[in-house]
PDB file of C-alpha atoms in Angstrom:
ATOM      1  CA  UNK A 158      -1.039 -13.902 -17.614  1.00 38.00           C
ATOM      2  CA  UNK A 159      -0.498 -10.243 -17.005  1.00 41.00           C
ATOM      3  CA  UNK A 160       2.530  -9.828 -19.241  1.00 41.00           C
ATOM      4  CA  UNK A 161       0.454 -10.865 -22.231  1.00 42.00           C
ATOM      5  CA  UNK A 162      -2.074  -8.114 -21.564  1.00 46.00           C
ATOM      6  CA  UNK A 163      -1.775  -5.117 -23.878  1.00 45.00           C
ATOM      7  CA  UNK A 164      -1.394  -2.731 -20.916  1.00 45.00           C
ATOM      8  CA  UNK A 165       1.765  -4.442 -19.741  1.00 44.00           C
ATOM      9  CA  UNK A 166       3.595  -5.101 -23.007  1.00 43.00           C
ATOM     10  CA  UNK A 167       7.049  -3.619 -23.079  1.00 44.00           C
ATOM     11  CA  UNK A 168       7.336  -3.543 -19.290  1.00 45.00           C
ATOM     12  CA  UNK A 169      10.716  -4.668 -18.059  1.00 47.00           C
ATOM     13  CA  UNK A 170      10.062  -7.314 -15.431  1.00 43.00           C
ATOM     14  CA  UNK A 171      13.067  -9.067 -13.893  1.00 46.00           C
ATOM     15  CA  UNK A 172      12.997 -12.889 -13.865  1.00 46.00           C
ATOM     16  CA  UNK A 173      11.894 -14.600 -10.627  1.00 39.00           C
ATOM     17  CA  UNK A 174      15.524 -15.440  -9.792  1.00 41.00           C
ATOM     18  CA  UNK A 175      16.429 -11.749  -9.852  1.00 42.00           C
ATOM     19  CA  UNK A 176      13.620 -10.947  -7.433  1.00 41.00           C
ATOM     20  CA  UNK A 177      14.462 -13.625  -4.909  1.00 38.00           C
ATOM     21  CA  UNK A 178      17.221 -11.708  -3.089  1.00 39.00           C
ATOM     22  CA  UNK A 179      15.511  -8.249  -2.899  1.00 40.00           C
ATOM     23  CA  UNK A 180      12.274  -9.810  -1.672  1.00 39.00           C
ATOM     24  CA  UNK A 181      14.127 -11.376   1.197  1.00 38.00           C
ATOM     25  CA  UNK A 182      14.952  -7.919   2.618  1.00 37.00           C
ATOM     26  CA  UNK A 183      11.707  -6.171   1.721  1.00 41.00           C
ATOM     27  CA  UNK A 184       9.977  -6.753   5.058  1.00 41.00           C
ATOM     28  CA  UNK A 185      10.675  -4.330   7.948  1.00 43.00           C
ATOM     29  CA  UNK A 186      13.600  -5.344  10.110  1.00 38.00           C
ATOM     30  CA  UNK A 187      11.423  -5.247  13.200  1.00 39.00           C
ATOM     31  CA  UNK A 188       9.156  -8.004  11.922  1.00 41.00           C
ATOM     32  CA  UNK A 189       9.447 -11.228  13.916  1.00 39.00           C
ATOM     33  CA  UNK A 190      10.662 -14.243  11.975  1.00 37.00           C
ATOM     34  CA  UNK A 191       7.647 -16.401  12.756  1.00 40.00           C
ATOM     35  CA  UNK A 192       5.249 -16.912   9.859  1.00 39.00           C
ATOM     36  CA  UNK A 193       1.500 -16.342  10.105  1.00 45.00           C
ATOM     37  CA  UNK A 194      -0.307 -19.302  11.599  1.00 48.00           C
ATOM     38  CA  UNK A 195      -3.989 -20.084  12.048  1.00 47.00           C
ATOM     39  CA  UNK A 196      -3.127 -21.185  15.611  1.00 53.00           C
ATOM     40  CA  UNK A 197      -1.886 -17.724  16.600  1.00 72.00           C
ATOM     41  CA  UNK A 198      -4.025 -16.249  19.335  1.00 84.00           C
ATOM     42  CA  UNK A 199      -6.004 -13.064  18.804  1.00 84.00           C
ATOM     43  CA  UNK A 200      -3.977 -11.369  21.548  1.00 88.00           C
ATOM     44  CA  UNK A 201      -0.686 -12.329  19.852  1.00 88.00           C
ATOM     45  CA  UNK A 202      -1.889 -10.956  16.498  1.00 89.00           C
ATOM     46  CA  UNK A 203      -3.006  -7.695  18.110  1.00 90.00           C
ATOM     47  CA  UNK A 204       0.347  -7.296  19.906  1.00 89.00           C
ATOM     48  CA  UNK A 205       2.140  -7.693  16.569  1.00 89.00           C
ATOM     49  CA  UNK A 206      -0.226  -5.173  14.893  1.00 90.00           C
ATOM     50  CA  UNK A 207       0.609  -2.609  17.588  1.00 90.00           C
ATOM     51  CA  UNK A 208       4.366  -3.302  17.569  1.00 87.00           C
ATOM     52  CA  UNK A 209       4.746  -2.954  13.790  1.00 89.00           C
ATOM     53  CA  UNK A 210       3.530   0.673  13.849  1.00 90.00           C
ATOM     54  CA  UNK A 211       6.828   1.962  15.237  1.00 85.00           C
ATOM     55  CA  UNK A 212       8.713   0.546  12.248  1.00 84.00           C
ATOM     56  CA  UNK A 213       6.381   2.138   9.692  1.00 87.00           C
ATOM     57  CA  UNK A 214       5.301   5.482  11.137  1.00 85.00           C
ATOM     58  CA  UNK A 215       7.978   8.037  12.092  1.00 83.00           C
ATOM     59  CA  UNK A 216       5.374   9.874  14.191  1.00 84.00           C
ATOM     60  CA  UNK A 217       4.818   6.900  16.501  1.00 84.00           C
ATOM     61  CA  UNK A 218       6.552   7.489  19.849  1.00 86.00           C
ATOM     62  CA  UNK A 219       5.410   4.845  22.308  1.00 88.00           C
ATOM     63  CA  UNK A 220       3.027   1.937  22.681  1.00 90.00           C
ATOM     64  CA  UNK A 221       0.499   3.778  24.870  1.00 91.00           C
ATOM     65  CA  UNK A 222       0.109   6.522  22.273  1.00 89.00           C
ATOM     66  CA  UNK A 223      -0.333   3.955  19.499  1.00 90.00           C
ATOM     67  CA  UNK A 224      -2.979   1.987  21.368  1.00 91.00           C
ATOM     68  CA  UNK A 225      -4.991   5.038  22.423  1.00 92.00           C
ATOM     69  CA  UNK A 226      -4.777   7.339  19.399  1.00 90.00           C
ATOM     70  CA  UNK A 227      -4.335   5.280  16.201  1.00 91.00           C
ATOM     71  CA  UNK A 228      -7.704   4.539  14.534  1.00 91.00           C
ATOM     72  CA  UNK A 229      -6.027   2.123  12.122  1.00 91.00           C
ATOM     73  CA  UNK A 230      -4.904   0.030  15.077  1.00 92.00           C
ATOM     74  CA  UNK A 231      -8.380   0.216  16.609  1.00 94.00           C
ATOM     75  CA  UNK A 232      -9.883  -0.964  13.314  1.00 93.00           C
ATOM     76  CA  UNK A 233      -7.702  -4.060  13.085  1.00 94.00           C
ATOM     77  CA  UNK A 234      -8.409  -4.908  16.750  1.00 93.00           C
ATOM     78  CA  UNK A 235     -12.150  -4.831  16.068  1.00 94.00           C
ATOM     79  CA  UNK A 236     -11.620  -6.898  12.944  1.00 94.00           C
ATOM     80  CA  UNK A 237      -9.561  -9.567  14.755  1.00 93.00           C
ATOM     81  CA  UNK A 238     -12.418 -10.020  17.227  1.00 93.00           C
ATOM     82  CA  UNK A 239     -15.156 -10.022  14.582  1.00 94.00           C
ATOM     83  CA  UNK A 240     -13.200 -12.392  12.344  1.00 93.00           C
ATOM     84  CA  UNK A 241     -12.892 -14.986  15.122  1.00 92.00           C
ATOM     85  CA  UNK A 242     -16.651 -14.978  15.536  1.00 93.00           C
ATOM     86  CA  UNK A 243     -17.266 -15.089  11.780  1.00 93.00           C
ATOM     87  CA  UNK A 244     -15.063 -18.141  11.279  1.00 91.00           C
ATOM     88  CA  UNK A 245     -16.860 -19.918  14.111  1.00 92.00           C
ATOM     89  CA  UNK A 246     -20.173 -19.408  12.317  1.00 91.00           C
ATOM     90  CA  UNK A 247     -21.434 -16.666  14.657  1.00 92.00           C
ATOM     91  CA  UNK A 248     -22.348 -14.364  11.778  1.00 93.00           C
ATOM     92  CA  UNK A 249     -24.609 -11.655  13.191  1.00 94.00           C
ATOM     93  CA  UNK A 250     -22.462 -10.773  16.247  1.00 94.00           C
ATOM     94  CA  UNK A 251     -19.477 -10.680  13.917  1.00 94.00           C
ATOM     95  CA  UNK A 252     -21.223  -8.257  11.568  1.00 95.00           C
ATOM     96  CA  UNK A 253     -22.340  -6.150  14.522  1.00 95.00           C
ATOM     97  CA  UNK A 254     -18.758  -5.889  15.847  1.00 93.00           C
ATOM     98  CA  UNK A 255     -17.625  -4.987  12.334  1.00 93.00           C
ATOM     99  CA  UNK A 256     -20.268  -2.240  12.132  1.00 95.00           C
ATOM    100  CA  UNK A 257     -19.272  -0.939  15.553  1.00 94.00           C
ATOM    101  CA  UNK A 258     -15.627  -0.831  14.479  1.00 92.00           C
ATOM    102  CA  UNK A 259     -16.616   1.093  11.354  1.00 93.00           C
ATOM    103  CA  UNK A 260     -18.706   3.522  13.410  1.00 94.00           C
ATOM    104  CA  UNK A 261     -15.798   4.225  15.760  1.00 93.00           C
ATOM    105  CA  UNK A 262     -12.887   4.266  13.293  1.00 92.00           C
ATOM    106  CA  UNK A 263     -14.313   5.070   9.809  1.00 93.00           C
ATOM    107  CA  UNK A 264     -12.636   1.894   8.547  1.00 94.00           C
ATOM    108  CA  UNK A 265     -14.890  -0.783   7.033  1.00 94.00           C
ATOM    109  CA  UNK A 266     -13.399  -4.294   7.127  1.00 94.00           C
ATOM    110  CA  UNK A 267     -15.785  -7.177   6.489  1.00 95.00           C
ATOM    111  CA  UNK A 268     -15.339  -9.895   9.157  1.00 94.00           C
ATOM    112  CA  UNK A 269     -14.935 -12.464   6.375  1.00 93.00           C
ATOM    113  CA  UNK A 270     -11.794 -10.789   5.040  1.00 93.00           C
ATOM    114  CA  UNK A 271      -8.541 -12.635   5.696  1.00 93.00           C
ATOM    115  CA  UNK A 272      -5.906 -10.323   7.235  1.00 93.00           C
ATOM    116  CA  UNK A 273      -2.332 -11.459   7.849  1.00 91.00           C
ATOM    117  CA  UNK A 274       0.046 -10.536  10.635  1.00 91.00           C
ATOM    118  CA  UNK A 275       1.537  -7.107  11.361  1.00 92.00           C
ATOM    119  CA  UNK A 276      -1.134  -5.247   9.367  1.00 93.00           C
ATOM    120  CA  UNK A 277      -1.082  -1.435   9.533  1.00 92.00           C
ATOM    121  CA  UNK A 278      -3.573   1.156   8.269  1.00 92.00           C
ATOM    122  CA  UNK A 279      -1.906   4.570   8.527  1.00 89.00           C
ATOM    123  CA  UNK A 280      -4.322   7.413   9.440  1.00 87.00           C
ATOM    124  CA  UNK A 281      -7.160   4.877   9.222  1.00 84.00           C
ATOM    125  CA  UNK A 282      -9.870   6.859   7.439  1.00 89.00           C
ATOM    126  CA  UNK A 283     -12.085   5.718   4.579  1.00 91.00           C
ATOM    127  CA  UNK A 284     -10.497   2.301   4.093  1.00 94.00           C
ATOM    128  CA  UNK A 285     -12.816  -0.414   2.765  1.00 95.00           C
ATOM    129  CA  UNK A 286     -11.886  -4.123   2.630  1.00 95.00           C
ATOM    130  CA  UNK A 287     -14.387  -6.563   1.143  1.00 92.00           C
ATOM    131  CA  UNK A 288     -15.503  -9.982   2.334  1.00 92.00           C
ATOM    132  CA  UNK A 289     -13.303 -12.193   0.150  1.00 93.00           C
ATOM    133  CA  UNK A 290     -10.206  -9.976   0.264  1.00 93.00           C
ATOM    134  CA  UNK A 291      -6.995 -11.686   1.355  1.00 93.00           C
ATOM    135  CA  UNK A 292      -4.141  -9.634   2.835  1.00 94.00           C
ATOM    136  CA  UNK A 293      -0.725 -11.143   3.571  1.00 92.00           C
ATOM    137  CA  UNK A 294       1.767 -10.361   6.296  1.00 92.00           C
ATOM    138  CA  UNK A 295       3.507  -6.970   6.767  1.00 91.00           C
ATOM    139  CA  UNK A 296       1.036  -5.105   4.537  1.00 93.00           C
ATOM    140  CA  UNK A 297       0.546  -1.334   4.872  1.00 92.00           C
ATOM    141  CA  UNK A 298      -2.455   0.639   3.647  1.00 94.00           C
ATOM    142  CA  UNK A 299      -2.955   4.401   3.701  1.00 92.00           C
ATOM    143  CA  UNK A 300      -6.216   6.259   4.090  1.00 92.00           C
ATOM    144  CA  UNK A 301      -8.888   6.007   1.407  1.00 92.00           C
ATOM    145  CA  UNK A 302      -7.770   2.607   0.083  1.00 94.00           C
ATOM    146  CA  UNK A 303     -10.447   0.266  -1.294  1.00 94.00           C
ATOM    147  CA  UNK A 304     -10.049  -3.466  -1.789  1.00 95.00           C
ATOM    148  CA  UNK A 305     -13.292  -3.888  -3.650  1.00 92.00           C
ATOM    149  CA  UNK A 306     -15.208  -6.262  -5.898  1.00 90.00           C
ATOM    150  CA  UNK A 307     -16.407  -5.903  -9.454  1.00 87.00           C
ATOM    151  CA  UNK A 308     -19.146  -8.544  -9.447  1.00 83.00           C
ATOM    152  CA  UNK A 309     -22.323  -9.407  -7.586  1.00 84.00           C
ATOM    153  CA  UNK A 310     -21.624 -13.131  -8.115  1.00 83.00           C
ATOM    154  CA  UNK A 311     -20.908 -15.120  -4.970  1.00 83.00           C
ATOM    155  CA  UNK A 312     -17.385 -16.456  -4.532  1.00 87.00           C
ATOM    156  CA  UNK A 313     -13.978 -14.835  -4.757  1.00 92.00           C
ATOM    157  CA  UNK A 314     -14.582 -11.250  -5.927  1.00 92.00           C
ATOM    158  CA  UNK A 315     -12.055  -9.154  -3.994  1.00 94.00           C
ATOM    159  CA  UNK A 316      -8.290  -8.788  -4.435  1.00 94.00           C
ATOM    160  CA  UNK A 317      -5.422 -10.673  -2.836  1.00 94.00           C
ATOM    161  CA  UNK A 318      -2.430  -8.729  -1.503  1.00 95.00           C
ATOM    162  CA  UNK A 319       0.689 -10.805  -0.897  1.00 93.00           C
ATOM    163  CA  UNK A 320       3.272 -10.170   1.825  1.00 92.00           C
ATOM    164  CA  UNK A 321       4.932  -6.770   2.124  1.00 91.00           C
ATOM    165  CA  UNK A 322       2.586  -4.828  -0.162  1.00 93.00           C
ATOM    166  CA  UNK A 323       2.259  -1.054   0.357  1.00 93.00           C
ATOM    167  CA  UNK A 324      -0.804   0.741  -0.995  1.00 93.00           C
ATOM    168  CA  UNK A 325      -0.808   4.550  -1.235  1.00 91.00           C
ATOM    169  CA  UNK A 326      -3.607   6.893  -0.179  1.00 91.00           C
ATOM    170  CA  UNK A 327      -6.806   6.726  -2.201  1.00 91.00           C
ATOM    171  CA  UNK A 328      -5.778   3.730  -4.321  1.00 93.00           C
ATOM    172  CA  UNK A 329      -8.436   1.306  -5.514  1.00 95.00           C
ATOM    173  CA  UNK A 330      -7.650  -2.365  -6.098  1.00 95.00           C
ATOM    174  CA  UNK A 331     -10.676  -4.002  -7.682  1.00 95.00           C
ATOM    175  CA  UNK A 332     -11.703  -7.542  -8.537  1.00 92.00           C
ATOM    176  CA  UNK A 333     -10.303 -11.012  -7.802  1.00 93.00           C
ATOM    177  CA  UNK A 334      -6.770 -10.057  -8.802  1.00 93.00           C
ATOM    178  CA  UNK A 335      -3.435 -10.699  -7.104  1.00 94.00           C
ATOM    179  CA  UNK A 336      -0.880  -8.038  -6.172  1.00 94.00           C
ATOM    180  CA  UNK A 337       2.459  -9.790  -5.796  1.00 92.00           C
ATOM    181  CA  UNK A 338       4.756  -9.715  -2.776  1.00 91.00           C
ATOM    182  CA  UNK A 339       6.644  -6.447  -2.044  1.00 89.00           C
ATOM    183  CA  UNK A 340       4.640  -4.447  -4.601  1.00 91.00           C
ATOM    184  CA  UNK A 341       3.889  -0.743  -4.175  1.00 91.00           C
ATOM    185  CA  UNK A 342       0.698   0.876  -5.447  1.00 92.00           C
ATOM    186  CA  UNK A 343       0.869   4.643  -5.965  1.00 89.00           C
ATOM    187  CA  UNK A 344      -1.651   7.045  -4.421  1.00 89.00           C
ATOM    188  CA  UNK A 345      -4.998   7.272  -6.257  1.00 90.00           C
ATOM    189  CA  UNK A 346      -4.101   4.465  -8.650  1.00 91.00           C
ATOM    190  CA  UNK A 347      -6.779   2.061  -9.880  1.00 93.00           C
ATOM    191  CA  UNK A 348      -5.474  -1.502 -10.237  1.00 94.00           C
ATOM    192  CA  UNK A 349      -7.652  -3.970 -12.153  1.00 93.00           C
ATOM    193  CA  UNK A 350      -5.079  -6.544 -13.349  1.00 91.00           C
ATOM    194  CA  UNK A 351      -2.675  -8.915 -11.650  1.00 92.00           C
ATOM    195  CA  UNK A 352       0.690  -7.378 -10.694  1.00 92.00           C
ATOM    196  CA  UNK A 353       3.958  -9.399 -10.666  1.00 91.00           C
ATOM    197  CA  UNK A 354       5.961  -9.477  -7.420  1.00 91.00           C
ATOM    198  CA  UNK A 355       8.202  -6.537  -6.595  1.00 88.00           C
ATOM    199  CA  UNK A 356       6.657  -4.016  -9.008  1.00 88.00           C
ATOM    200  CA  UNK A 357       5.559  -0.393  -8.518  1.00 88.00           C
ATOM    201  CA  UNK A 358       2.187   0.435 -10.050  1.00 91.00           C
ATOM    202  CA  UNK A 359       0.775   3.922 -10.713  1.00 89.00           C
ATOM    203  CA  UNK A 360      -1.964   5.482 -12.810  1.00 86.00           C
ATOM    204  CA  UNK A 361      -5.547   4.906 -13.950  1.00 87.00           C
ATOM    205  CA  UNK A 362      -5.652   2.118 -14.927  1.00 88.00           C
ATOM    206  CA  UNK A 363      -2.546   1.045 -12.998  1.00 86.00           C
ATOM    207  CA  UNK A 364       0.632   0.400 -14.984  1.00 87.00           C
ATOM    208  CA  UNK A 365       3.945  -1.107 -13.874  1.00 86.00           C
ATOM    209  CA  UNK A 366       6.609   1.595 -13.839  1.00 83.00           C
ATOM    210  CA  UNK A 367       9.428   0.369 -11.609  1.00 68.00           C
ATOM    211  CA  UNK A 368      10.906  -2.911 -10.430  1.00 64.00           C
ATOM    212  CA  UNK A 369      11.955  -3.642  -6.833  1.00 58.00           C
ATOM    213  CA  UNK A 370      15.659  -3.533  -7.781  1.00 61.00           C
ATOM    214  CA  UNK A 371      15.286   0.098  -8.964  1.00 59.00           C
ATOM    215  CA  UNK A 372      13.770   1.482  -5.752  1.00 55.00           C
ATOM    216  CA  UNK A 373      15.589   3.625  -3.250  1.00 52.00           C
ATOM    217  CA  UNK A 374      16.397   1.583  -0.141  1.00 55.00           C
ATOM    218  CA  UNK A 375      16.493   2.798   3.465  1.00 49.00           C
ATOM    219  CA  UNK A 376      19.268   1.529   5.698  1.00 47.00           C
ATOM    220  CA  UNK A 377      17.202   1.407   8.893  1.00 51.00           C
ATOM    221  CA  UNK A 378      14.548  -0.916   7.456  1.00 51.00           C
ATOM    222  CA  UNK A 379      11.730   1.634   7.498  1.00 54.00           C
ATOM    223  CA  UNK A 380       9.334   1.981   4.565  1.00 57.00           C
ATOM    224  CA  UNK A 381      10.324   4.471   1.895  1.00 57.00           C
ATOM    225  CA  UNK A 382       7.623   7.164   2.192  1.00 57.00           C
ATOM    226  CA  UNK A 383       8.818   9.372  -0.676  1.00 58.00           C
ATOM    227  CA  UNK A 384       5.862   8.583  -2.911  1.00 57.00           C
ATOM    228  CA  UNK A 385       6.393  11.807  -4.859  1.00 52.00           C
ATOM    229  CA  UNK A 386       9.480  10.199  -6.446  1.00 57.00           C
ATOM    230  CA  UNK A 387       7.363   7.595  -8.254  1.00 60.00           C
ATOM    231  CA  UNK A 388       7.527   7.795 -12.053  1.00 63.00           C
ATOM    232  CA  UNK A 389       4.683   9.505 -13.931  1.00 65.00           C
ATOM    233  CA  UNK A 390       3.965   7.438 -17.072  1.00 66.00           C
ATOM    234  CA  UNK A 391       1.243   9.806 -18.279  1.00 68.00           C
ATOM    235  CA  UNK A 392       3.515  12.831 -17.900  1.00 71.00           C
ATOM    236  CA  UNK A 393       6.345  11.016 -19.674  1.00 73.00           C
ATOM    237  CA  UNK A 394       3.999  10.122 -22.559  1.00 77.00           C
ATOM    238  CA  UNK A 395       2.877  13.766 -22.900  1.00 85.00           C
ATOM    239  CA  UNK A 396       6.486  14.974 -22.940  1.00 80.00           C
ATOM    240  CA  UNK A 397       7.290  12.451 -25.684  1.00 83.00           C
ATOM    241  CA  UNK A 398       4.294  13.633 -27.727  1.00 88.00           C
ATOM    242  CA  UNK A 399       5.341  17.291 -27.340  1.00 88.00           C
ATOM    243  CA  UNK A 400       8.879  16.439 -28.488  1.00 87.00           C
ATOM    244  CA  UNK A 401       7.480  14.597 -31.496  1.00 89.00           C
ATOM    245  CA  UNK A 402       5.148  17.466 -32.415  1.00 91.00           C
ATOM    246  CA  UNK A 403       8.043  19.943 -32.195  1.00 89.00           C
ATOM    247  CA  UNK A 404      10.136  17.716 -34.490  1.00 89.00           C
ATOM    248  CA  UNK A 405       7.324  17.335 -37.040  1.00 91.00           C
ATOM    249  CA  UNK A 406       6.669  21.100 -37.090  1.00 90.00           C
ATOM    250  CA  UNK A 407      10.354  21.786 -37.705  1.00 89.00           C
ATOM    251  CA  UNK A 408      10.423  19.188 -40.493  1.00 89.00           C
ATOM    252  CA  UNK A 409       7.270  20.638 -42.088  1.00 90.00           C
ATOM    253  CA  UNK A 410       8.778  24.137 -42.036  1.00 88.00           C
ATOM    254  CA  UNK A 411      11.950  22.825 -43.680  1.00 86.00           C
ATOM    255  CA  UNK A 412       9.976  21.005 -46.431  1.00 88.00           C
ATOM    256  CA  UNK A 413       7.861  24.067 -47.131  1.00 87.00           C
ATOM    257  CA  UNK A 414      11.047  26.127 -47.528  1.00 85.00           C
ATOM    258  CA  UNK A 415      12.520  23.580 -49.937  1.00 84.00           C
ATOM    259  CA  UNK A 416       9.295  23.523 -51.952  1.00 85.00           C
ATOM    260  CA  UNK A 417       9.230  27.298 -52.135  1.00 84.00           C
ATOM    261  CA  UNK A 418      12.839  27.480 -53.395  1.00 83.00           C
ATOM    262  CA  UNK A 419      12.202  24.761 -55.991  1.00 83.00           C
ATOM    263  CA  UNK A 420       8.959  26.056 -57.509  1.00 78.00           C
ATOM    264  CA  UNK A 421       9.371  29.744 -56.866  1.00 66.00           C
ATOM    265  CA  UNK A 422       6.579  32.031 -55.617  1.00 61.00           C
ATOM    266  CA  UNK A 423       3.023  31.014 -56.364  1.00 57.00           C
ATOM    267  CA  UNK A 424       0.822  32.904 -58.747  1.00 51.00           C
ATOM    268  CA  UNK A 425      -1.104  34.509 -55.892  1.00 52.00           C
ATOM    269  CA  UNK A 426       2.100  35.710 -54.259  1.00 55.00           C
ATOM    270  CA  UNK A 427       3.393  37.107 -57.602  1.00 54.00           C
ATOM    271  CA  UNK A 428       0.141  38.995 -58.212  1.00 51.00           C
TER     272      UNK A 428
END
């Protein structure tokens, strides 16, 4: 379990009951109530992928613009087509479509990856998603994100992202780990351990710094894009060390003064 790991000791994680209510409102308000279903048609999935962009990107103005100019949308369309072929056992055409999508969009999604509904890659550049990665519904990735493996052994070797996860630009999530529902991963973080639901993770290696209940909430249901307001655990640790050093220096100066008054000047000083 993650909370027993030395990196996560001392982290304040609310009990599952405390997370139940916030998680219910974490998804964008524009998301349709229907759950993901294997029977959903490719066209239906693509329509949802296009529609969700307006709720997550303030720059999106209309559907035509989204369909024609968003490489992240193009990448998921190519993946939906390639994935259908892959799951029907038509491997080489699926890989070829995946390569073509990568060539056109600079987004590399293996056709074997499982992608949920209403998936959005903002800016769509340099994203890599491995073969055994699993992505839930209403997930948002920014450019430069990697869902990668840490082993050459066959089997599950890529991460699982639950519903409502947001991953900042340049973040790397590595290995067969699970990032819980409604989590946020800060830009350029490297996550190598499981993350409980509703947490915010930053740093290298990633550390939990904020629970879902402590985040700023937006009234219109859009995603909070103010990533610069995320806590900086490394900076906070350095500030604490500087405060401690200042205290120890002051204490040392005081003790040296007391010693000087008690013993008087040294022989060298008297000479």
